[in-house]
mmCIF file of N, CA and C in Angstrom:
data_model
loop_
_atom_site.group_PDB
_atom_site.id
_atom_site.type_symbol
_atom_site.label_atom_id
_atom_site.label_comp_id
_atom_site.label_asym_id
_atom_site.label_seq_id
_atom_site.Cartn_x
_atom_site.Cartn_y
_atom_site.Cartn_z
ATOM 1 N N MET A 127 -40.685 36.044 -9.261
ATOM 2 C CA MET A 127 -41.056 37.350 -9.028
ATOM 3 C C MET A 127 -40.283 38.090 -9.954
ATOM 4 N N ALA A 128 -41.088 38.972 -10.905
ATOM 5 C CA ALA A 128 -40.322 39.706 -11.741
ATOM 6 C C ALA A 128 -40.241 41.271 -11.339
ATOM 7 N N LEU A 129 -39.291 41.942 -11.666
ATOM 8 C CA LEU A 129 -39.158 43.311 -11.367
ATOM 9 C C LEU A 129 -39.783 44.086 -12.395
ATOM 10 N N ASN A 130 -40.652 45.019 -11.989
ATOM 11 C CA ASN A 130 -41.317 45.843 -12.957
ATOM 12 C C ASN A 130 -40.706 47.393 -12.992
ATOM 13 N N HIS A 131 -39.502 47.599 -13.396
ATOM 14 C CA HIS A 131 -38.903 48.941 -13.090
ATOM 15 C C HIS A 131 -38.385 49.285 -14.650
ATOM 16 N N GLU A 132 -39.174 49.549 -15.375
ATOM 17 C CA GLU A 132 -38.937 49.986 -16.903
ATOM 18 C C GLU A 132 -38.353 51.355 -16.763
ATOM 19 N N PRO A 133 -37.392 51.891 -17.387
ATOM 20 C CA PRO A 133 -36.948 53.357 -17.501
ATOM 21 C C PRO A 133 -38.023 54.104 -18.233
ATOM 22 N N VAL A 134 -38.223 55.247 -17.954
ATOM 23 C CA VAL A 134 -38.955 56.080 -18.461
ATOM 24 C C VAL A 134 -38.452 56.417 -19.904
ATOM 25 N N SER A 135 -39.175 56.078 -21.216
ATOM 26 C CA SER A 135 -38.707 56.411 -22.400
ATOM 27 C C SER A 135 -38.607 57.839 -22.790
ATOM 28 N N GLU A 136 -39.699 58.581 -22.229
ATOM 29 C CA GLU A 136 -39.603 59.984 -22.577
ATOM 30 C C GLU A 136 -39.685 60.786 -21.137
ATOM 31 N N PRO A 137 -38.892 61.718 -20.954
ATOM 32 C CA PRO A 137 -38.958 62.410 -19.689
ATOM 33 C C PRO A 137 -40.318 63.354 -19.552
ATOM 34 N N SER A 138 -40.667 63.268 -18.313
ATOM 35 C CA SER A 138 -41.937 64.111 -18.170
ATOM 36 C C SER A 138 -41.627 65.526 -18.424
ATOM 37 N N ARG A 139 -42.631 66.177 -18.879
ATOM 38 C CA ARG A 139 -42.577 67.760 -18.866
ATOM 39 C C ARG A 139 -42.826 68.330 -17.511
ATOM 40 N N ASP A 140 -42.002 69.031 -17.076
ATOM 41 C CA ASP A 140 -42.284 69.777 -15.845
ATOM 42 C C ASP A 140 -41.693 71.165 -15.850
ATOM 43 N N LEU A 141 -41.652 71.772 -14.714
ATOM 44 C CA LEU A 141 -41.302 73.226 -14.642
ATOM 45 C C LEU A 141 -39.810 73.265 -14.961
ATOM 46 N N PHE A 142 -38.925 72.174 -14.614
ATOM 47 C CA PHE A 142 -37.559 72.217 -14.909
ATOM 48 C C PHE A 142 -37.077 71.530 -16.195
ATOM 49 N N THR A 143 -37.329 72.118 -17.282
ATOM 50 C CA THR A 143 -36.797 71.169 -18.550
ATOM 51 C C THR A 143 -35.409 71.830 -18.660
ATOM 52 N N ARG A 144 -34.795 71.094 -19.535
ATOM 53 C CA ARG A 144 -33.344 71.443 -19.765
ATOM 54 C C ARG A 144 -33.232 72.701 -20.552
ATOM 55 N N GLN A 145 -34.007 73.252 -21.289
ATOM 56 C CA GLN A 145 -33.967 74.540 -21.699
ATOM 57 C C GLN A 145 -34.088 75.534 -20.655
ATOM 58 N N SER A 146 -35.226 75.477 -19.657
ATOM 59 C CA SER A 146 -35.374 76.557 -18.709
ATOM 60 C C SER A 146 -34.258 76.417 -17.731
ATOM 61 N N ILE A 147 -33.571 75.308 -17.588
ATOM 62 C CA ILE A 147 -32.541 75.287 -16.591
ATOM 63 C C ILE A 147 -31.341 76.001 -17.262
ATOM 64 N N THR A 148 -31.145 75.755 -18.546
ATOM 65 C CA THR A 148 -30.060 76.332 -19.292
ATOM 66 C C THR A 148 -30.221 78.005 -19.233
ATOM 67 N N SER A 149 -31.282 78.307 -19.586
ATOM 68 C CA SER A 149 -31.725 79.772 -19.587
ATOM 69 C C SER A 149 -31.584 80.516 -18.243
ATOM 70 N N THR A 150 -32.136 79.752 -17.183
ATOM 71 C CA THR A 150 -31.913 80.217 -15.903
ATOM 72 C C THR A 150 -30.502 80.263 -15.338
ATOM 73 N N THR A 151 -29.537 79.436 -15.827
ATOM 74 C CA THR A 151 -28.272 79.425 -15.551
ATOM 75 C C THR A 151 -27.539 80.655 -16.200
ATOM 76 N N VAL A 152 -27.883 80.821 -17.440
ATOM 77 C CA VAL A 152 -27.098 81.959 -18.053
ATOM 78 C C VAL A 152 -27.642 83.352 -17.491
ATOM 79 N N ILE A 153 -28.746 83.444 -17.217
ATOM 80 C CA ILE A 153 -29.311 84.730 -16.795
ATOM 81 C C ILE A 153 -28.826 84.840 -15.327
ATOM 82 N N GLY A 154 -28.639 83.995 -14.589
ATOM 83 C CA GLY A 154 -28.225 84.066 -13.130
ATOM 84 C C GLY A 154 -26.889 84.439 -13.148
ATOM 85 N N THR A 155 -26.005 83.857 -13.929
ATOM 86 C CA THR A 155 -24.538 84.136 -14.152
ATOM 87 C C THR A 155 -24.510 85.703 -14.554
ATOM 88 N N LEU A 156 -25.211 86.104 -15.398
ATOM 89 C CA LEU A 156 -25.205 87.434 -15.942
ATOM 90 C C LEU A 156 -25.697 88.390 -14.808
ATOM 91 N N VAL A 157 -26.581 87.852 -14.049
ATOM 92 C CA VAL A 157 -27.091 88.913 -12.997
ATOM 93 C C VAL A 157 -26.047 89.046 -11.929
ATOM 94 N N LEU A 158 -25.305 87.804 -11.560
ATOM 95 C CA LEU A 158 -24.440 87.798 -10.603
ATOM 96 C C LEU A 158 -23.247 88.833 -11.114
ATOM 97 N N SER A 159 -22.763 88.738 -12.486
ATOM 98 C CA SER A 159 -21.717 89.423 -12.918
ATOM 99 C C SER A 159 -22.082 91.070 -12.831
ATOM 100 N N ALA A 160 -23.397 91.231 -12.998
ATOM 101 C CA ALA A 160 -23.895 92.705 -13.045
ATOM 102 C C ALA A 160 -23.724 93.227 -11.511
ATOM 103 N N LEU A 161 -24.092 92.365 -10.600
ATOM 104 C CA LEU A 161 -24.110 92.668 -9.193
ATOM 105 C C LEU A 161 -22.625 93.111 -8.829
ATOM 106 N N THR A 162 -21.935 92.122 -9.130
ATOM 107 C CA THR A 162 -20.481 92.267 -8.775
ATOM 108 C C THR A 162 -19.765 93.594 -9.341
ATOM 109 N N LEU A 163 -20.116 93.862 -10.583
ATOM 110 C CA LEU A 163 -19.777 95.067 -11.253
ATOM 111 C C LEU A 163 -20.139 96.338 -10.724
ATOM 112 N N LEU A 164 -21.532 96.188 -10.299
ATOM 113 C CA LEU A 164 -22.127 97.208 -9.601
ATOM 114 C C LEU A 164 -21.482 97.560 -8.058
ATOM 115 N N ALA A 165 -21.280 96.519 -7.496
ATOM 116 C CA ALA A 165 -20.504 96.805 -6.238
ATOM 117 C C ALA A 165 -19.167 97.097 -6.272
ATOM 118 N N THR A 166 -18.548 96.934 -7.507
ATOM 119 C CA THR A 166 -17.198 97.400 -7.543
ATOM 120 C C THR A 166 -17.165 98.805 -8.062
ATOM 121 N N TYR A 167 -18.268 99.203 -8.605
ATOM 122 C CA TYR A 167 -18.485 100.675 -9.002
ATOM 123 C C TYR A 167 -18.629 101.471 -7.619
ATOM 124 N N VAL A 168 -19.632 100.962 -6.798
ATOM 125 C CA VAL A 168 -20.047 101.789 -5.839
ATOM 126 C C VAL A 168 -18.834 101.854 -4.786
ATOM 127 N N LEU A 169 -18.055 100.803 -4.587
ATOM 128 C CA LEU A 169 -16.944 100.732 -3.670
ATOM 129 C C LEU A 169 -15.672 101.464 -4.315
ATOM 130 N N GLY A 170 -15.890 102.047 -5.551
ATOM 131 C CA GLY A 170 -14.759 102.673 -6.002
ATOM 132 C C GLY A 170 -13.794 101.958 -6.747
ATOM 133 N N GLY A 171 -13.975 100.813 -7.362
ATOM 134 C CA GLY A 171 -13.084 100.012 -8.027
ATOM 135 C C GLY A 171 -12.795 100.619 -9.378
ATOM 136 N N PHE A 172 -13.591 101.488 -9.851
ATOM 137 C CA PHE A 172 -13.417 101.884 -11.258
ATOM 138 C C PHE A 172 -12.553 103.402 -11.352
ATOM 139 N N THR A 173 -12.252 103.865 -10.145
ATOM 140 C CA THR A 173 -11.586 105.156 -10.152
ATOM 141 C C THR A 173 -10.052 105.056 -10.634
ATOM 142 N N GLY A 174 -9.725 105.695 -11.255
ATOM 143 C CA GLY A 174 -8.206 105.727 -11.838
ATOM 144 C C GLY A 174 -7.921 104.691 -13.141
ATOM 145 N N LEU A 175 -9.206 104.034 -13.492
ATOM 146 C CA LEU A 175 -9.057 103.088 -14.689
ATOM 147 C C LEU A 175 -9.443 103.896 -15.999
ATOM 148 N N SER A 176 -8.658 103.673 -17.030
ATOM 149 C CA SER A 176 -9.002 104.189 -18.435
ATOM 150 C C SER A 176 -10.266 103.284 -18.955
ATOM 151 N N GLY A 177 -10.684 103.887 -20.058
ATOM 152 C CA GLY A 177 -11.839 102.995 -20.756
ATOM 153 C C GLY A 177 -11.372 101.758 -21.008
ATOM 154 N N SER A 178 -10.157 101.611 -21.316
ATOM 155 C CA SER A 178 -9.732 100.039 -21.553
ATOM 156 C C SER A 178 -9.483 99.229 -20.355
ATOM 157 N N GLY A 179 -9.190 99.824 -19.420
ATOM 158 C CA GLY A 179 -9.026 99.302 -18.102
ATOM 159 C C GLY A 179 -10.493 98.886 -17.555
ATOM 160 N N VAL A 180 -11.366 99.632 -17.718
ATOM 161 C CA VAL A 180 -12.893 99.268 -17.347
ATOM 162 C C VAL A 180 -13.309 98.131 -18.150
ATOM 163 N N GLY A 181 -13.085 98.271 -19.506
ATOM 164 C CA GLY A 181 -13.464 97.175 -20.460
ATOM 165 C C GLY A 181 -12.952 95.808 -19.983
ATOM 166 N N ALA A 182 -11.717 95.961 -19.712
ATOM 167 C CA ALA A 182 -10.962 94.582 -19.384
ATOM 168 C C ALA A 182 -11.513 94.052 -17.929
ATOM 169 N N LEU A 183 -11.873 94.991 -17.029
ATOM 170 C CA LEU A 183 -12.353 94.620 -15.786
ATOM 171 C C LEU A 183 -13.657 93.917 -15.951
ATOM 172 N N ILE A 184 -14.623 94.513 -16.841
ATOM 173 C CA ILE A 184 -15.882 93.985 -17.084
ATOM 174 C C ILE A 184 -15.862 92.592 -17.721
ATOM 175 N N PHE A 185 -15.080 92.508 -18.773
ATOM 176 C CA PHE A 185 -14.800 91.291 -19.628
ATOM 177 C C PHE A 185 -14.278 90.331 -18.709
ATOM 178 N N GLY A 186 -13.154 90.412 -17.679
ATOM 179 C CA GLY A 186 -12.615 89.639 -16.831
ATOM 180 C C GLY A 186 -13.719 89.038 -15.762
ATOM 181 N N VAL A 187 -14.585 89.911 -15.277
ATOM 182 C CA VAL A 187 -15.506 89.448 -14.422
ATOM 183 C C VAL A 187 -16.487 88.600 -15.046
ATOM 184 N N ILE A 188 -17.021 89.022 -16.123
ATOM 185 C CA ILE A 188 -18.124 87.994 -16.877
ATOM 186 C C ILE A 188 -17.512 86.713 -17.192
ATOM 187 N N ALA A 189 -16.135 86.789 -17.838
ATOM 188 C CA ALA A 189 -15.386 85.525 -18.285
ATOM 189 C C ALA A 189 -15.127 84.677 -17.033
ATOM 190 N N SER A 190 -14.843 85.137 -15.993
ATOM 191 C CA SER A 190 -14.497 84.323 -14.746
ATOM 192 C C SER A 190 -15.647 83.639 -14.370
ATOM 193 N N PHE A 191 -16.858 84.378 -14.151
ATOM 194 C CA PHE A 191 -18.118 83.784 -13.831
ATOM 195 C C PHE A 191 -18.475 82.687 -14.707
ATOM 196 N N ALA A 192 -18.423 82.967 -16.078
ATOM 197 C CA ALA A 192 -18.829 82.030 -17.020
ATOM 198 C C ALA A 192 -18.068 80.747 -16.936
ATOM 199 N N LEU A 193 -16.805 81.031 -16.917
ATOM 200 C CA LEU A 193 -15.903 79.852 -16.790
ATOM 201 C C LEU A 193 -16.122 78.958 -15.688
ATOM 202 N N GLY A 194 -16.269 79.618 -14.406
ATOM 203 C CA GLY A 194 -16.596 78.943 -13.196
ATOM 204 C C GLY A 194 -17.764 78.262 -13.119
ATOM 205 N N VAL A 195 -18.903 78.790 -13.636
ATOM 206 C CA VAL A 195 -20.424 78.064 -13.800
ATOM 207 C C VAL A 195 -20.152 77.121 -14.873
ATOM 208 N N GLY A 196 -19.766 77.318 -15.905
ATOM 209 C CA GLY A 196 -19.609 76.246 -16.989
ATOM 210 C C GLY A 196 -18.838 75.006 -16.608
ATOM 211 N N LEU A 197 -17.712 75.280 -15.796
ATOM 212 C CA LEU A 197 -17.036 74.047 -15.337
ATOM 213 C C LEU A 197 -17.815 73.278 -14.282
ATOM 214 N N MET A 198 -18.583 73.902 -13.491
ATOM 215 C CA MET A 198 -19.422 73.350 -12.534
ATOM 216 C C MET A 198 -20.585 72.528 -13.222
ATOM 217 N N VAL A 199 -21.103 72.968 -14.239
ATOM 218 C CA VAL A 199 -22.123 72.330 -15.150
ATOM 219 C C VAL A 199 -21.609 71.236 -15.727
ATOM 220 N N VAL A 200 -20.583 71.183 -16.208
ATOM 221 C CA VAL A 200 -19.907 70.162 -17.081
ATOM 222 C C VAL A 200 -19.579 69.038 -15.898
ATOM 223 N N VAL A 201 -18.989 69.349 -14.719
ATOM 224 C CA VAL A 201 -18.832 68.240 -13.768
ATOM 225 C C VAL A 201 -20.071 67.559 -13.232
ATOM 226 N N PHE A 202 -21.158 68.514 -13.066
ATOM 227 C CA PHE A 202 -22.355 67.845 -12.757
ATOM 228 C C PHE A 202 -22.855 66.965 -13.676
ATOM 229 N N HIS A 203 -22.900 67.547 -14.952
ATOM 230 C CA HIS A 203 -23.566 66.698 -16.045
ATOM 231 C C HIS A 203 -22.686 65.275 -16.215
ATOM 232 N N SER A 204 -21.311 65.391 -15.936
ATOM 233 C CA SER A 204 -20.810 64.108 -16.206
ATOM 234 C C SER A 204 -20.984 63.181 -15.156
ATOM 235 N N SER A 205 -21.153 63.703 -13.883
ATOM 236 C CA SER A 205 -21.467 62.872 -12.668
ATOM 237 C C SER A 205 -22.767 62.205 -12.808
ATOM 238 N N ARG A 206 -23.796 63.111 -13.227
ATOM 239 C CA ARG A 206 -25.162 62.395 -13.488
ATOM 240 C C ARG A 206 -25.151 61.441 -14.623
ATOM 241 N N GLN A 207 -24.277 61.492 -15.563
ATOM 242 C CA GLN A 207 -24.386 60.638 -16.820
ATOM 243 C C GLN A 207 -23.884 59.317 -16.303
ATOM 244 N N TYR A 208 -22.867 59.227 -15.537
ATOM 245 C CA TYR A 208 -22.187 58.014 -15.109
ATOM 246 C C TYR A 208 -23.189 57.420 -13.999
ATOM 247 N N ASP A 209 -23.946 58.151 -13.144
ATOM 248 C CA ASP A 209 -24.728 57.447 -12.263
ATOM 249 C C ASP A 209 -26.001 56.922 -13.080
ATOM 250 N N ASP A 210 -26.573 57.541 -14.107
ATOM 251 C CA ASP A 210 -27.605 57.029 -14.774
ATOM 252 C C ASP A 210 -27.207 55.779 -15.541
ATOM 253 N N ALA A 211 -25.936 55.695 -16.096
ATOM 254 C CA ALA A 211 -25.360 54.335 -16.816
ATOM 255 C C ALA A 211 -25.425 53.409 -15.720
ATOM 256 N N ALA A 212 -24.808 53.581 -14.643
ATOM 257 C CA ALA A 212 -24.747 52.702 -13.506
ATOM 258 C C ALA A 212 -26.088 52.096 -13.135
ATOM 259 N N HIS A 213 -26.931 53.073 -12.910
ATOM 260 C CA HIS A 213 -28.276 52.820 -12.461
ATOM 261 C C HIS A 213 -29.013 51.878 -13.577
ATOM 262 N N TYR A 214 -28.984 52.164 -14.822
ATOM 263 C CA TYR A 214 -29.588 51.315 -15.736
ATOM 264 C C TYR A 214 -28.960 49.960 -15.888
ATOM 265 N N ALA A 215 -27.480 49.884 -15.657
ATOM 266 C CA ALA A 215 -26.861 48.420 -15.687
ATOM 267 C C ALA A 215 -27.335 47.678 -14.529
ATOM 268 N N ALA A 216 -27.462 48.312 -13.380
ATOM 269 C CA ALA A 216 -27.938 47.509 -12.273
ATOM 270 C C ALA A 216 -29.196 47.084 -12.649
ATOM 271 N N MET A 217 -30.176 47.800 -13.091
ATOM 272 C CA MET A 217 -31.613 47.411 -13.376
ATOM 273 C C MET A 217 -31.713 46.178 -14.326
ATOM 274 N N ASP A 218 -30.819 46.279 -15.368
ATOM 275 C CA ASP A 218 -30.674 45.178 -16.345
ATOM 276 C C ASP A 218 -30.291 43.913 -15.549
ATOM 277 N N HIS A 219 -29.163 44.049 -14.722
ATOM 278 C CA HIS A 219 -28.705 42.892 -14.137
ATOM 279 C C HIS A 219 -29.854 42.300 -13.193
ATOM 280 N N PHE A 220 -30.446 43.084 -12.410
ATOM 281 C CA PHE A 220 -31.623 42.416 -11.547
ATOM 282 C C PHE A 220 -32.713 41.918 -12.275
ATOM 283 N N LYS A 221 -33.037 42.405 -13.488
ATOM 284 C CA LYS A 221 -34.048 41.837 -14.390
ATOM 285 C C LYS A 221 -33.768 40.417 -14.627
ATOM 286 N N LYS A 222 -32.391 40.295 -15.290
ATOM 287 C CA LYS A 222 -31.875 39.024 -15.444
ATOM 288 C C LYS A 222 -31.978 38.002 -14.387
ATOM 289 N N VAL A 223 -31.518 38.386 -13.272
ATOM 290 C CA VAL A 223 -31.510 37.726 -12.047
ATOM 291 C C VAL A 223 -33.080 37.220 -11.778
ATOM 292 N N ALA A 224 -33.883 38.231 -11.852
ATOM 293 C CA ALA A 224 -35.347 37.873 -11.564
ATOM 294 C C ALA A 224 -35.945 36.819 -12.475
ATOM 295 N N ALA A 225 -35.611 37.147 -13.779
ATOM 296 C CA ALA A 225 -35.917 36.157 -15.018
ATOM 297 C C ALA A 225 -35.403 34.636 -14.694
ATOM 298 N N GLU A 226 -34.160 34.706 -14.240
ATOM 299 C CA GLU A 226 -33.601 33.312 -13.971
ATOM 300 C C GLU A 226 -34.376 32.754 -12.839
ATOM 301 N N ASN A 227 -34.516 33.381 -11.829
ATOM 302 C CA ASN A 227 -35.296 32.941 -10.626
ATOM 303 C C ASN A 227 -36.646 32.501 -10.970
ATOM 304 N N ASP A 228 -37.275 33.325 -11.873
ATOM 305 C CA ASP A 228 -38.755 32.782 -12.315
ATOM 306 C C ASP A 228 -38.716 31.465 -13.141
ATOM 307 N N SER A 229 -37.733 31.508 -13.968
ATOM 308 C CA SER A 229 -37.855 30.129 -14.761
ATOM 309 C C SER A 229 -37.369 28.922 -14.018
ATOM 310 N N LYS A 230 -36.634 29.176 -12.826
ATOM 311 C CA LYS A 230 -36.282 28.003 -11.909
ATOM 312 C C LYS A 230 -37.565 27.626 -11.313
ATOM 313 N N GLU A 231 -38.233 28.594 -10.822
ATOM 314 C CA GLU A 231 -39.390 28.362 -10.033
ATOM 315 C C GLU A 231 -40.523 27.488 -10.947
ATOM 316 N N THR A 232 -40.654 27.882 -12.213
ATOM 317 C CA THR A 232 -41.625 27.138 -12.987
ATOM 318 C C THR A 232 -41.239 25.848 -13.577
ATOM 319 N N SER A 233 -39.755 25.738 -13.522
ATOM 320 C CA SER A 233 -39.342 24.446 -14.002
ATOM 321 C C SER A 233 -39.242 23.345 -12.968
ATOM 322 N N THR A 234 -39.215 23.490 -11.751
ATOM 323 C CA THR A 234 -39.372 22.509 -10.806
ATOM 324 C C THR A 234 -40.803 21.814 -10.548
ATOM 325 N N PRO A 235 -40.676 20.623 -10.649
ATOM 326 C CA PRO A 235 -42.019 19.994 -10.430
ATOM 327 C C PRO A 235 -42.491 20.029 -8.915
ATOM 328 N N ALA A 236 -43.793 20.262 -8.967
ATOM 329 C CA ALA A 236 -44.632 20.509 -7.749
ATOM 330 C C ALA A 236 -44.849 19.042 -7.097
ATOM 331 N N LYS A 237 -44.724 19.059 -5.588
ATOM 332 C CA LYS A 237 -44.789 17.843 -4.931
ATOM 333 C C LYS A 237 -46.193 17.768 -4.296
#
C-alpha cells in the first residue's frame, strides 16, 4: 500500500495570496493607528502639546503598532515554517515505510 500524498509544488492562487495578506496587514495597522490617534484627539490627548509633542505622539503610536504587528507576523511565520518542515519530514518517513512494506509484500512467495 503506497501513500499518494505529494506536496503541492506550486501554491494555488486564491483570494489570500502573500501579497494581499501583506498589504492588508499594513493597511490594517495604519487604520488602527489612525483610529487611535483620532480617539486621542477627540478625548483631548493633544491639548497642551507643542507641535513636536504631537509629532512624537503620532510617531510613537504608529511605531508601536508597527513593531507589535511586525513581531506577531515574525512569530507566526517562524511557527508555520517549522510546522511545514515537520509535516514534510513525516510524509517522507511514511513514504519510505510504505515503500518498504510494498517491497516486502512483493518479495514473499505466494502459497
